[in-house]
PDB file of C-alpha atoms in Angstrom:
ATOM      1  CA  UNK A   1    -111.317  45.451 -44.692  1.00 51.00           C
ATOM      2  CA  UNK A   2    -111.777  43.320 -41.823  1.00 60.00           C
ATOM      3  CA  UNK A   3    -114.692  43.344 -39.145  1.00 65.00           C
ATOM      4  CA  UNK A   4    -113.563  44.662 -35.639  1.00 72.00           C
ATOM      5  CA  UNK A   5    -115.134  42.443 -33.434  1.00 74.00           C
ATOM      6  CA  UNK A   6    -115.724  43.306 -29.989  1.00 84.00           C
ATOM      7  CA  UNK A   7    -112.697  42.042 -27.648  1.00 91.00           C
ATOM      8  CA  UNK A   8    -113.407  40.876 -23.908  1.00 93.00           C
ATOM      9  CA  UNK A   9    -112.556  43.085 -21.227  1.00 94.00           C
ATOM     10  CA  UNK A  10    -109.340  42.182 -18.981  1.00 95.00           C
ATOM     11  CA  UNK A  11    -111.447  41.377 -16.021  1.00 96.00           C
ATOM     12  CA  UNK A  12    -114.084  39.357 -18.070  1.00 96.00           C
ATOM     13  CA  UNK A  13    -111.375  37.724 -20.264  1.00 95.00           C
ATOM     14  CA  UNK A  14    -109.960  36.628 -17.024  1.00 96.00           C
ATOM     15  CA  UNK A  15    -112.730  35.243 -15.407  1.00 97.00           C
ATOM     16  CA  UNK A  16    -114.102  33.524 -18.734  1.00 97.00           C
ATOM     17  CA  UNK A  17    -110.156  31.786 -18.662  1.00 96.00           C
ATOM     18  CA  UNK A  18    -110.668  30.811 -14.542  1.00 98.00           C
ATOM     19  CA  UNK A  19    -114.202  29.241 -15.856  1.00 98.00           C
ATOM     20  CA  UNK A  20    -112.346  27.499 -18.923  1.00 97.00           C
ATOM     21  CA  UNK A  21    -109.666  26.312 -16.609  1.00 97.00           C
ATOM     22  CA  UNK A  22    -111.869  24.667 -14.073  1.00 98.00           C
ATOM     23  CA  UNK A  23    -114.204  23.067 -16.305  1.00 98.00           C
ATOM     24  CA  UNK A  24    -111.028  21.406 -17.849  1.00 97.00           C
ATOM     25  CA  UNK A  25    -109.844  20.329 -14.695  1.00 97.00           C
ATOM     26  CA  UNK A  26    -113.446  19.096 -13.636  1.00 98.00           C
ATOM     27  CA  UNK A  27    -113.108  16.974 -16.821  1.00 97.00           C
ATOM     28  CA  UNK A  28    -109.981  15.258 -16.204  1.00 97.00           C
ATOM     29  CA  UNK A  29    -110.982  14.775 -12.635  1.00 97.00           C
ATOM     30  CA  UNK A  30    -114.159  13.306 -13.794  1.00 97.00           C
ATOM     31  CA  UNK A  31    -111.888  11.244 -16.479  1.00 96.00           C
ATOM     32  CA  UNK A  32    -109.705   9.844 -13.750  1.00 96.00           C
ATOM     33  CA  UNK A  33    -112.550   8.637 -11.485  1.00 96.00           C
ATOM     34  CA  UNK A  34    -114.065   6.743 -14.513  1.00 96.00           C
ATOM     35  CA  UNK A  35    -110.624   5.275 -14.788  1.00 96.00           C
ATOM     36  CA  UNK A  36    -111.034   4.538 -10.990  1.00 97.00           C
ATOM     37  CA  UNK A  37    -114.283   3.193 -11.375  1.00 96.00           C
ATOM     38  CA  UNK A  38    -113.084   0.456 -13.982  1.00 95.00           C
ATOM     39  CA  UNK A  39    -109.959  -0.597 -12.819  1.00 95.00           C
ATOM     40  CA  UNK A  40    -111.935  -1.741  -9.804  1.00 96.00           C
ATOM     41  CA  UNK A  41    -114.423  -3.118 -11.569  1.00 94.00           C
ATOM     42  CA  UNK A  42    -112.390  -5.280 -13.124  1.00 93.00           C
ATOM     43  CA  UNK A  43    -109.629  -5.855 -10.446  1.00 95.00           C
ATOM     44  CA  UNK A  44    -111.484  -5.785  -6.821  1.00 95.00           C
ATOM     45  CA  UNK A  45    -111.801  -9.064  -5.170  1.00 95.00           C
ATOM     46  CA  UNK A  46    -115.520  -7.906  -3.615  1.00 96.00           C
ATOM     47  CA  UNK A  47    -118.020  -8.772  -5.934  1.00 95.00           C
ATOM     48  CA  UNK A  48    -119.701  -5.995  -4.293  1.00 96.00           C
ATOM     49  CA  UNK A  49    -117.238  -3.277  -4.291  1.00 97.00           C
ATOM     50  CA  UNK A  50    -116.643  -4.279  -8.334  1.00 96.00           C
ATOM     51  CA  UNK A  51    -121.219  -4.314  -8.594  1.00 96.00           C
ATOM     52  CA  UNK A  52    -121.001  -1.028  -6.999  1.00 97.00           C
ATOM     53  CA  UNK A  53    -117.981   0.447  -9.652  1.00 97.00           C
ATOM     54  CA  UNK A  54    -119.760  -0.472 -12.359  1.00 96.00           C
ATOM     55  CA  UNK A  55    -123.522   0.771 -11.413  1.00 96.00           C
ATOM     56  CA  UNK A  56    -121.961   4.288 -10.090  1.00 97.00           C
ATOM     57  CA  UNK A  57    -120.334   4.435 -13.484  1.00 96.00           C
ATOM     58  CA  UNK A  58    -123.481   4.137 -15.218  1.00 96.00           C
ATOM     59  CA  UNK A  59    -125.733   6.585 -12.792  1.00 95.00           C
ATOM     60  CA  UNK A  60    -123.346   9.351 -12.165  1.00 94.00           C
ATOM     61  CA  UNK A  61    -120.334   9.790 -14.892  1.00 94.00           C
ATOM     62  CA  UNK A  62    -122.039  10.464 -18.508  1.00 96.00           C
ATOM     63  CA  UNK A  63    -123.623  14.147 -17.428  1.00 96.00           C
ATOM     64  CA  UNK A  64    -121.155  15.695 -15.008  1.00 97.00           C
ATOM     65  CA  UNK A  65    -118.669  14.717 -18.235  1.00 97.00           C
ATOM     66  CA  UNK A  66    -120.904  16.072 -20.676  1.00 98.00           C
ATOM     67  CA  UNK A  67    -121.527  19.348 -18.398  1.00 98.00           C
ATOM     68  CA  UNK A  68    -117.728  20.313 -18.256  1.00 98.00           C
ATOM     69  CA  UNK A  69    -117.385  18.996 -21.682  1.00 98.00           C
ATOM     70  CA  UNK A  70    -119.794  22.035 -22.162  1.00 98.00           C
ATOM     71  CA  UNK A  71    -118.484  24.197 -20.227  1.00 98.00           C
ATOM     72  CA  UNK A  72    -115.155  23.819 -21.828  1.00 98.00           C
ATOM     73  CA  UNK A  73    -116.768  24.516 -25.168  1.00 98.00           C
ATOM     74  CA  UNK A  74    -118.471  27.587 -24.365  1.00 98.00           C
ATOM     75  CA  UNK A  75    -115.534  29.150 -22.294  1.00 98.00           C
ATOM     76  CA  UNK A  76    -113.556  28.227 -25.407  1.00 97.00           C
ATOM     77  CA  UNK A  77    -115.814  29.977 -27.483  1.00 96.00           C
ATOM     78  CA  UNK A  78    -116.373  33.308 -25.863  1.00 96.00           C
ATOM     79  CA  UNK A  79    -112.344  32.909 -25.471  1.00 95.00           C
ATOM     80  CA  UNK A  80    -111.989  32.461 -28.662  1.00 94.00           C
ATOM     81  CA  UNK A  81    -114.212  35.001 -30.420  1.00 94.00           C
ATOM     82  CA  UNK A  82    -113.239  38.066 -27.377  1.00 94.00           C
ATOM     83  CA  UNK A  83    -109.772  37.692 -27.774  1.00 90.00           C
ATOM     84  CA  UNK A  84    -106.793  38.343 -30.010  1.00 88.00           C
ATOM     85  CA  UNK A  85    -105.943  34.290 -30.438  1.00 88.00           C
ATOM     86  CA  UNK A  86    -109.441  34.161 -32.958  1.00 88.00           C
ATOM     87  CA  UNK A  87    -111.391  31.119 -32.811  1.00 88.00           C
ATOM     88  CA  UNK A  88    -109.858  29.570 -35.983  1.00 89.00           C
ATOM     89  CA  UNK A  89    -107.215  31.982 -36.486  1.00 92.00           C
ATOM     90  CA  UNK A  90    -104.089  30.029 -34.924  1.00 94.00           C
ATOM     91  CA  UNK A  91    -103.611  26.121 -35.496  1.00 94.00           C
ATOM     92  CA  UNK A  92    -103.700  25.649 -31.602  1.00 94.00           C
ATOM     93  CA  UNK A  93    -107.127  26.893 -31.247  1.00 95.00           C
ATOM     94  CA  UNK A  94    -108.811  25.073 -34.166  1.00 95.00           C
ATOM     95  CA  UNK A  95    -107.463  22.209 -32.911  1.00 96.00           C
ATOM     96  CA  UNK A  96    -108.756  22.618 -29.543  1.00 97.00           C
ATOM     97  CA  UNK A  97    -112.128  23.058 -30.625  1.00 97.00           C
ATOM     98  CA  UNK A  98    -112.649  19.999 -32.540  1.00 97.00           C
ATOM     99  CA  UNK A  99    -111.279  17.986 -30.029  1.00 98.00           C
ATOM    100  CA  UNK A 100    -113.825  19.449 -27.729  1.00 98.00           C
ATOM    101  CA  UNK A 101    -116.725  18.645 -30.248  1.00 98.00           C
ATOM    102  CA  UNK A 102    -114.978  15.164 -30.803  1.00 98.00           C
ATOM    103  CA  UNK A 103    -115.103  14.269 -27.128  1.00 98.00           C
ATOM    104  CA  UNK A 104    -118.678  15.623 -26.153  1.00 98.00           C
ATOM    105  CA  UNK A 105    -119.714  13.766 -29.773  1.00 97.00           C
ATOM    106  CA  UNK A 106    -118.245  11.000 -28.018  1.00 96.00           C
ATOM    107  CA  UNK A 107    -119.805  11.806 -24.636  1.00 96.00           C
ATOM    108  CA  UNK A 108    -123.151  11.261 -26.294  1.00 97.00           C
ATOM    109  CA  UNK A 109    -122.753   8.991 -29.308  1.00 96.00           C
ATOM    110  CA  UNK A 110    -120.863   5.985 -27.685  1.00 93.00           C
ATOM    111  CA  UNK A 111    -120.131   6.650 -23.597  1.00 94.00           C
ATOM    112  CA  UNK A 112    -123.867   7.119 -22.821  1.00 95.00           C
ATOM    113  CA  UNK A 113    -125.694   4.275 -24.789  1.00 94.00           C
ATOM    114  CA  UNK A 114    -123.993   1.611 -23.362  1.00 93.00           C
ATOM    115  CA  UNK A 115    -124.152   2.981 -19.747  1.00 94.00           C
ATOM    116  CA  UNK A 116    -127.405   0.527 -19.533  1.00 94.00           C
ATOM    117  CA  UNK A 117    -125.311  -2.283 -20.565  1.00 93.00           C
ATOM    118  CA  UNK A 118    -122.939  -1.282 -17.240  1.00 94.00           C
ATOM    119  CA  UNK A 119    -125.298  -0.951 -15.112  1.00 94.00           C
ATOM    120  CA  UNK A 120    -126.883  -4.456 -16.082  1.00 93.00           C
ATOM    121  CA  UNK A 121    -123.360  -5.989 -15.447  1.00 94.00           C
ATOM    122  CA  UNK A 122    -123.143  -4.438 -12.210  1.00 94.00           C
ATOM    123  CA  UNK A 123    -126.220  -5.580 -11.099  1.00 94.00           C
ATOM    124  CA  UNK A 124    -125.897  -9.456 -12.332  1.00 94.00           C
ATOM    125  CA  UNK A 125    -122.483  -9.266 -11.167  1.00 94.00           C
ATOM    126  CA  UNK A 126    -124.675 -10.109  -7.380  1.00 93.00           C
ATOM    127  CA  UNK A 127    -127.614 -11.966  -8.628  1.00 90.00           C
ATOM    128  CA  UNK A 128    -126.590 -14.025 -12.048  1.00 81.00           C
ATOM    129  CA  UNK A 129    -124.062 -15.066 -13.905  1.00 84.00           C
ATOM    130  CA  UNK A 130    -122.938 -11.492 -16.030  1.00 87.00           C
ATOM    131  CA  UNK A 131    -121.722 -11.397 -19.724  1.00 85.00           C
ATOM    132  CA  UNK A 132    -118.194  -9.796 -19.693  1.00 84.00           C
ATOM    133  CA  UNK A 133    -118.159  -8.384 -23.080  1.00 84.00           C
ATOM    134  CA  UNK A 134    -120.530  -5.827 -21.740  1.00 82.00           C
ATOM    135  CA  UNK A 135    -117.822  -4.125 -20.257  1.00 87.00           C
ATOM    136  CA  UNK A 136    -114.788  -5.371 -21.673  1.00 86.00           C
ATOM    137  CA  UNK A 137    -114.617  -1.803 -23.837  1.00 87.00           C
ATOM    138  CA  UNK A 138    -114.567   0.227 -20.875  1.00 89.00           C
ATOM    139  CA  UNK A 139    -110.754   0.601 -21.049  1.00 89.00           C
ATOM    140  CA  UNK A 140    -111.138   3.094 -23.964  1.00 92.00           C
ATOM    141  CA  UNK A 141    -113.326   5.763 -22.971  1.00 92.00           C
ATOM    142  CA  UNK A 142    -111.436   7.136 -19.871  1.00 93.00           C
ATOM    143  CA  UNK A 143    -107.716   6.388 -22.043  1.00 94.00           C
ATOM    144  CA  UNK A 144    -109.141   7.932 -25.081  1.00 95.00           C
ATOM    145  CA  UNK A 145    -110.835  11.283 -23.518  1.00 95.00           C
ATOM    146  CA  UNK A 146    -107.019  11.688 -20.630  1.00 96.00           C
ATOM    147  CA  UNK A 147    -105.257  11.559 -23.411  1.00 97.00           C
ATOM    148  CA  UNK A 148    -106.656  14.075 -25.353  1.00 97.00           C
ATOM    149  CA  UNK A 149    -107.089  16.118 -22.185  1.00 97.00           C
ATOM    150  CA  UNK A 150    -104.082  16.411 -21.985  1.00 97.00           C
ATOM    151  CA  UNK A 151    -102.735  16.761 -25.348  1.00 97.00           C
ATOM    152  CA  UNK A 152    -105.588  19.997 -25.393  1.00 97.00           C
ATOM    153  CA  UNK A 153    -103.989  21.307 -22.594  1.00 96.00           C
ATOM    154  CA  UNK A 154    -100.147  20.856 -23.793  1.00 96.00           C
ATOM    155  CA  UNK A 155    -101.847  22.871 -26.602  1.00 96.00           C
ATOM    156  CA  UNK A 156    -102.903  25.486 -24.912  1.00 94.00           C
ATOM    157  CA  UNK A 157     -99.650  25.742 -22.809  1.00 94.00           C
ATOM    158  CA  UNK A 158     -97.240  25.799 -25.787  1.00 95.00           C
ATOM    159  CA  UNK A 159     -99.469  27.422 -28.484  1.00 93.00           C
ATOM    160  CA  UNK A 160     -97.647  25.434 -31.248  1.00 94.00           C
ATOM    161  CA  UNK A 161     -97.921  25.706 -34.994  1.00 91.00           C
ATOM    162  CA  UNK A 162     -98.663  29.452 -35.991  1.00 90.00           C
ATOM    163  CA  UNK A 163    -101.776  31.244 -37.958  1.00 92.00           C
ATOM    164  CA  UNK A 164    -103.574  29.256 -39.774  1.00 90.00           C
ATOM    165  CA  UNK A 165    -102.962  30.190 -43.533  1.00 86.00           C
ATOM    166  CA  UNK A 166    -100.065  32.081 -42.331  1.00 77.00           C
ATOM    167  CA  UNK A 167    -100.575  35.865 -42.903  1.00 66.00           C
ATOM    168  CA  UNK A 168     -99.428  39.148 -41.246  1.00 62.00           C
ATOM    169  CA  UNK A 169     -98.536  37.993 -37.216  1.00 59.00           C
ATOM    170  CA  UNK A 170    -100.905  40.364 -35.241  1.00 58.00           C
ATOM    171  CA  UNK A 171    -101.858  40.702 -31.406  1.00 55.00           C
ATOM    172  CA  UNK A 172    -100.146  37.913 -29.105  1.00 57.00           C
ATOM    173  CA  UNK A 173     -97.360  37.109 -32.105  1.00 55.00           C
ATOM    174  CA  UNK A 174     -95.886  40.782 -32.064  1.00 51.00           C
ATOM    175  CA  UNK A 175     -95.651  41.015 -28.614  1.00 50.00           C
ATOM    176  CA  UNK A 176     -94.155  37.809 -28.170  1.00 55.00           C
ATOM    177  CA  UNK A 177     -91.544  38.783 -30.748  1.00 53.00           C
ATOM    178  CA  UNK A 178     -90.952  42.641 -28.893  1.00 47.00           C
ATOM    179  CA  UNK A 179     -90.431  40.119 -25.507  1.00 50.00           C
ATOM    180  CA  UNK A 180     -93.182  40.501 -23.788  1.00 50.00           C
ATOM    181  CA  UNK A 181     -95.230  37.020 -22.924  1.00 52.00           C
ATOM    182  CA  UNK A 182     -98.910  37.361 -24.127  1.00 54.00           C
ATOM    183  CA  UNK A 183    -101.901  36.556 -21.647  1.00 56.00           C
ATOM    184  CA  UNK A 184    -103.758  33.813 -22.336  1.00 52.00           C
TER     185      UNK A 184
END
């Protein structure tokens, strides 16, 4: 017989889901100004403005990523284990979650150590002659982490693929199938 677990209340589930939601959408805003940050790096004609890119990049984008990359993983969690979808009950979720981990892995593993290396570039990009392989990667990290922002959030729109291992349809599945829409 299974466990009952506790289930978030309708006023808490909602506000955990308005936290979830913004911390996602701090992400991909945080995403898109890296994106902003390299693209005039590389393109600006001001050695200045494309010094200045590159050494904001370095001082203020790894933590406020990693934060909402947080955020979206707790949120998820408590979403996950106080509601009906499970945390690895349906396909959609599971999948979710380890892209989370993947991207904060990524946050920490590969984004941050070579934020020195940026921040080097931008600075002998005013007072010596700078290496461009430094930052010739940079294309990847904001390409890499939109896209699966966005593929995480098609998921969560569309709720694709059923239970994982299949099984008896419970909660959000029945009701979907008597016509009403479940909340998510």
């Amino acid at each position: 017989m299974r466990a009952h677990r506790p289930r978030l209340s309708r006023f808490w589930r909602r506000t955990t889901l308005v936290l979830h939601l913004a911390a996602a959408g701090a992400w991909i805003g945080i995403d898109v100004i890296v994106a902003v940050l390299v693209v005039t790096g590389w393109f600006s004609d001001d050695v200045a403005v494309r010094s200045l890119a590159y050494r904001a990049l370095a001082t203020f984008v790894v933590w406020p990523m990693l934060t909402a990359g947080l955020l979206c993983l707790a949120t998820g969690l408590v979403l996950g284990l106080g509601s009906v979808w499970g945390l690895v009950r349906y396909w959609w979720v599971a999948v979710k979650l380890v892209l989370n981990l993947l991207l904060c892995a990524l946050i920490v593993l590969a984004l941050q150590p070579g934020m020195e290396d940026v921040a080097g570039y931008g600075t002998d990009l005013l007072t010596a002659s700078p290496d461009a392989g430094r930052v010739s990667r940079l294309f990847f990290p904001p390409a890499v982490s939109l896209s699966v922002l966005v593929l995480a959030t098609t998921l969560g729109v569309f709720k694709p693929w059923g239970r994982i291992g299949g099984g008896r349809p419970r909660g959000p599945d029945v009701r979907a199938k008597a016509g009403a829409v479940p909340e998510s």
